[in-house]
Amino acid sequence: DQQVKQNSPSLSVQEGRISILNCDYTNSMFDYFLWYKKYPAEGPTFLISISSIKDKNEDGRFTVFLNKSAKHLSLHIVPSQPGDSAVYFCAASALYSGGGADGLTFGKGTHLIIQP
Amino acid sequence: KAGVTQTPRYLIKTRGQQVTLSCSPISGHRSVSWYQQTPGQGLQFLFEYFSETQRNKGNFPGRFSGRQFSNSRSEMNVSTLELGDSALYLCASSLGARADEQFFGPGTRLTVL
């Protein structure tokens, strides 16, 4: 059962426009969400995160929105640049009753292609 | 500050063999997590070690094991390799608190023939 879903395997956006990447989750215990970016032959790099007590977090060109009732989050990139072309992973974390850190549950990724 | 390093970068093994992968975290990071990435399943959490103890474990068979040393370096072992174990194995380190950012290494590409 896939707990974190990224339903668009790929997305093509024109340079300068807004890129919107979507992510849905099913586990109501998730309370911390992250976006990672991955280039080929490299490990994922952290982009931005959001706690479930917030509905928006912004960092430069990147904004993450969280809709807890819909169990949906999105990453907005404005304006999109050629260097943004990469695979973007949505990830979620849950604090179980036992406490302590938990591994991240990742979506399968969306390949963002920025067209010049 | 040096990033997360993983060795080897590429590995080819045959079915039934075992393999050990190594990860050196960022200096000062006490948590090391391991992930498996395959085209079909995406990135899946294997386990996390903190201060030499396994703190969390994903849903993988017992053939997958790991350990962490006192200097926070970690190793992952896979015994009795199967074709389906072919994947990119990623290691990530963090300071250790749950909300801390995880920094990923470049991964070890394992091919099982």
Coordinates of C-alpha atoms in Angstrom, one line a residue:
Chain A
D1 CA 0.0 0.0 0.0
Q2 CA 1.5 3.2 -1.2
Q3 CA 1.2 5.8 1.6
V4 CA 2.7 8.7 -0.3
K5 CA 1.6 9.1 -3.9
Q6 CA 2.9 11.3 -6.6
N7 CA 0.5 10.7 -9.5
S8 CA 2.3 12.5 -12.2
P9 CA 5.5 10.7 -13.2
S10 CA 6.5 13.7 -15.3
L11 CA 5.7 17.3 -15.8
S12 CA 6.9 19.7 -18.5
V13 CA 6.9 23.5 -17.8
Q14 CA 8.1 26.4 -19.7
E15 CA 11.0 28.4 -18.3
G16 CA 9.7 31.4 -16.3
R17 CA 6.3 29.8 -15.6
I18 CA 5.1 28.2 -12.3
S19 CA 5.8 24.5 -11.7
I20 CA 3.3 22.8 -9.4
L21 CA 4.1 19.3 -8.1
N22 CA 1.5 17.4 -6.2
C23 CA 1.6 14.8 -3.5
D24 CA -1.1 12.9 -1.7
Y25 CA -0.8 10.8 1.4
T26 CA -3.0 8.3 3.2
N27 CA -1.5 7.9 6.6
S28 CA -3.1 10.3 9.1
M29 CA -0.1 9.8 11.4
F30 CA 2.2 11.7 9.1
D31 CA 2.9 15.1 10.6
Y32 CA 6.1 16.3 8.8
F33 CA 6.5 16.6 5.1
L34 CA 9.6 17.2 3.0
W35 CA 10.5 17.7 -0.7
Y36 CA 13.7 16.4 -2.1
K37 CA 15.3 17.0 -5.5
K38 CA 17.4 14.4 -7.2
Y39 CA 19.7 14.7 -10.2
P40 CA 20.9 11.5 -12.0
A41 CA 23.9 9.8 -10.3
E42 CA 23.4 11.9 -7.1
G43 CA 21.6 11.3 -3.9
P44 CA 18.5 13.4 -3.1
T45 CA 19.0 16.9 -1.8
F46 CA 16.6 18.5 0.7
L47 CA 14.5 21.4 -0.7
I48 CA 11.9 22.4 1.8
S49 CA 9.8 21.0 4.6
I50 CA 6.5 21.7 6.4
S51 CA 5.1 20.7 9.7
S52 CA 1.5 19.7 10.0
I53 CA 0.8 22.7 12.3
K54 CA 1.4 24.9 9.3
D55 CA -0.3 25.2 5.9
K56 CA 2.4 27.0 4.0
N57 CA 6.1 27.4 4.1
E58 CA 8.1 29.5 1.7
D59 CA 11.8 29.6 0.8
G60 CA 12.8 31.8 -2.0
R61 CA 11.3 30.4 -5.2
F62 CA 9.9 27.4 -3.5
T63 CA 6.7 27.2 -1.6
V64 CA 5.0 24.2 -0.1
F65 CA 1.3 24.1 0.7
L66 CA -0.3 21.6 3.0
N67 CA -4.0 20.7 3.0
K68 CA -4.4 18.3 5.9
S69 CA -8.1 17.7 5.4
A70 CA -7.5 16.6 1.9
K71 CA -4.2 14.9 2.8
H72 CA -2.6 16.8 0.0
L73 CA 0.5 18.8 -0.4
S74 CA 2.0 20.7 -3.3
L75 CA 5.3 22.3 -4.2
H76 CA 5.3 25.5 -6.2
I77 CA 8.4 26.7 -8.0
V78 CA 8.2 30.3 -9.3
P79 CA 9.7 31.2 -11.7
S80 CA 10.9 27.9 -13.0
Q81 CA 14.5 27.8 -14.2
P82 CA 16.4 25.2 -16.4
G83 CA 18.4 24.1 -13.4
D84 CA 15.2 23.0 -11.8
S85 CA 14.9 20.1 -14.2
A86 CA 15.2 17.0 -11.9
V87 CA 13.2 14.3 -10.2
Y88 CA 11.3 15.7 -7.2
F89 CA 10.3 13.4 -4.3
C90 CA 7.7 14.1 -1.7
A91 CA 8.4 12.4 1.7
A92 CA 6.6 12.1 4.9
S93 CA 7.4 11.2 8.5
A94 CA 5.3 10.0 11.4
L95 CA 6.0 10.1 15.1
Y96 CA 4.9 6.8 16.4
S97 CA 3.8 6.3 20.0
G98 CA 7.2 4.8 20.7
G99 CA 8.9 8.1 20.1
G100 CA 12.1 8.7 18.3
A101 CA 12.9 9.4 14.7
D102 CA 11.3 7.5 11.9
G103 CA 12.4 6.8 8.4
L104 CA 11.0 8.8 5.6
T105 CA 8.2 7.4 3.4
F106 CA 8.8 8.6 -0.2
G107 CA 6.6 9.0 -3.2
K108 CA 7.9 7.6 -6.4
G109 CA 8.9 11.0 -7.8
T110 CA 7.9 13.4 -10.5
H111 CA 10.3 14.2 -13.3
L112 CA 10.2 17.9 -13.8
I113 CA 11.4 19.2 -17.2
I114 CA 11.8 22.9 -17.7
Q115 CA 11.5 23.8 -21.4
P116 CA 13.6 26.8 -22.6
Chain B
K1 CA 32.4 20.1 5.6
A2 CA 32.6 16.8 3.7
G3 CA 29.3 15.3 2.7
V4 CA 28.1 11.8 3.1
T5 CA 30.3 9.2 1.4
Q6 CA 29.4 5.8 0.3
T7 CA 31.6 3.0 -0.8
P8 CA 31.8 1.3 -3.2
R9 CA 29.9 3.3 -5.8
Y10 CA 29.2 0.3 -8.0
L11 CA 29.1 -3.4 -7.3
I12 CA 28.2 -6.5 -9.3
K13 CA 27.4 -9.7 -7.4
T14 CA 25.8 -13.0 -8.3
R15 CA 22.7 -14.6 -6.7
G16 CA 23.4 -16.2 -3.4
Q17 CA 26.4 -14.1 -2.5
Q18 CA 26.4 -11.5 0.2
V19 CA 27.5 -7.9 0.1
T20 CA 28.5 -5.2 2.5
L21 CA 28.0 -1.5 1.8
S22 CA 29.7 1.3 3.8
C23 CA 28.5 4.8 4.7
S24 CA 30.4 7.6 6.3
P25 CA 28.1 10.3 7.6
I26 CA 28.8 14.0 7.9
S27 CA 31.0 14.8 10.8
G28 CA 28.9 15.3 14.0
H29 CA 25.9 13.5 12.6
R30 CA 24.8 10.6 14.8
S31 CA 21.9 9.2 12.8
V32 CA 22.4 7.1 9.7
S33 CA 19.5 5.8 7.6
W34 CA 19.5 3.5 4.7
Y35 CA 17.2 3.5 1.7
Q36 CA 16.7 1.3 -1.3
Q37 CA 15.7 2.8 -4.6
T38 CA 14.3 0.8 -7.5
P39 CA 12.4 1.9 -10.6
G40 CA 9.3 0.0 -9.5
Q41 CA 9.1 0.8 -5.8
G42 CA 10.8 4.1 -5.6
L43 CA 12.7 5.0 -2.4
Q44 CA 12.0 2.7 0.5
F45 CA 13.3 3.0 4.1
L46 CA 15.4 0.1 5.3
F47 CA 16.6 1.1 8.8
E48 CA 18.0 3.8 10.9
Y49 CA 20.9 3.7 13.4
F50 CA 21.5 6.2 16.1
S51 CA 24.4 5.9 18.6
E52 CA 25.2 2.4 17.4
T53 CA 21.6 1.2 18.0
Q54 CA 19.0 0.4 15.4
R55 CA 16.2 2.9 16.2
N56 CA 13.8 2.2 13.4
K57 CA 13.3 -0.5 10.8
G58 CA 11.4 -0.6 7.5
N59 CA 9.6 -3.6 6.0
F60 CA 12.4 -5.6 4.6
P61 CA 13.4 -9.3 5.2
G62 CA 16.0 -10.3 7.7
R63 CA 18.6 -10.8 4.9
F64 CA 19.0 -7.0 5.1
S65 CA 20.9 -6.0 8.2
G66 CA 23.1 -3.2 9.3
R67 CA 25.3 -1.8 12.1
Q68 CA 26.8 1.4 13.3
F69 CA 30.2 2.0 14.8
S70 CA 31.2 4.3 17.6
N71 CA 32.4 6.9 15.0
S72 CA 28.9 6.8 13.5
R73 CA 30.1 5.1 10.3
S74 CA 27.6 2.5 9.2
E75 CA 27.6 -0.7 7.2
M76 CA 24.7 -2.5 5.5
N77 CA 24.8 -6.2 4.7
V78 CA 22.6 -8.2 2.4
S79 CA 23.0 -11.9 2.5
T80 CA 21.8 -14.5 0.0
L81 CA 21.4 -12.0 -2.7
E82 CA 18.4 -12.2 -5.1
L83 CA 18.0 -10.6 -8.5
G84 CA 15.4 -8.3 -7.0
D85 CA 18.0 -6.8 -4.7
S86 CA 19.5 -4.9 -7.7
A87 CA 19.0 -1.3 -6.7
L88 CA 20.6 2.0 -5.7
Y89 CA 21.3 1.9 -2.0
L90 CA 21.3 5.3 -0.4
C91 CA 22.6 6.3 2.9
A92 CA 21.5 9.5 4.7
S93 CA 22.8 11.1 7.8
S94 CA 21.4 13.7 10.2
L95 CA 22.0 15.1 13.6
G96 CA 19.4 12.7 15.0
A97 CA 16.2 14.6 15.9
R98 CA 13.2 13.6 13.8
A99 CA 12.8 16.9 12.0
D100 CA 16.4 17.3 11.2
E101 CA 17.2 17.4 7.5
Q102 CA 18.7 14.2 6.2
F103 CA 21.7 14.5 3.9
F104 CA 22.0 11.8 1.3
G105 CA 25.1 10.2 -0.1
P106 CA 25.5 9.5 -3.8
G107 CA 24.5 5.9 -3.3
T108 CA 25.9 2.4 -4.2
R109 CA 24.6 0.9 -7.4
L110 CA 24.3 -2.9 -6.7
T111 CA 23.7 -5.2 -9.6
V112 CA 22.8 -8.9 -8.9
L113 CA 23.3 -11.3 -11.8

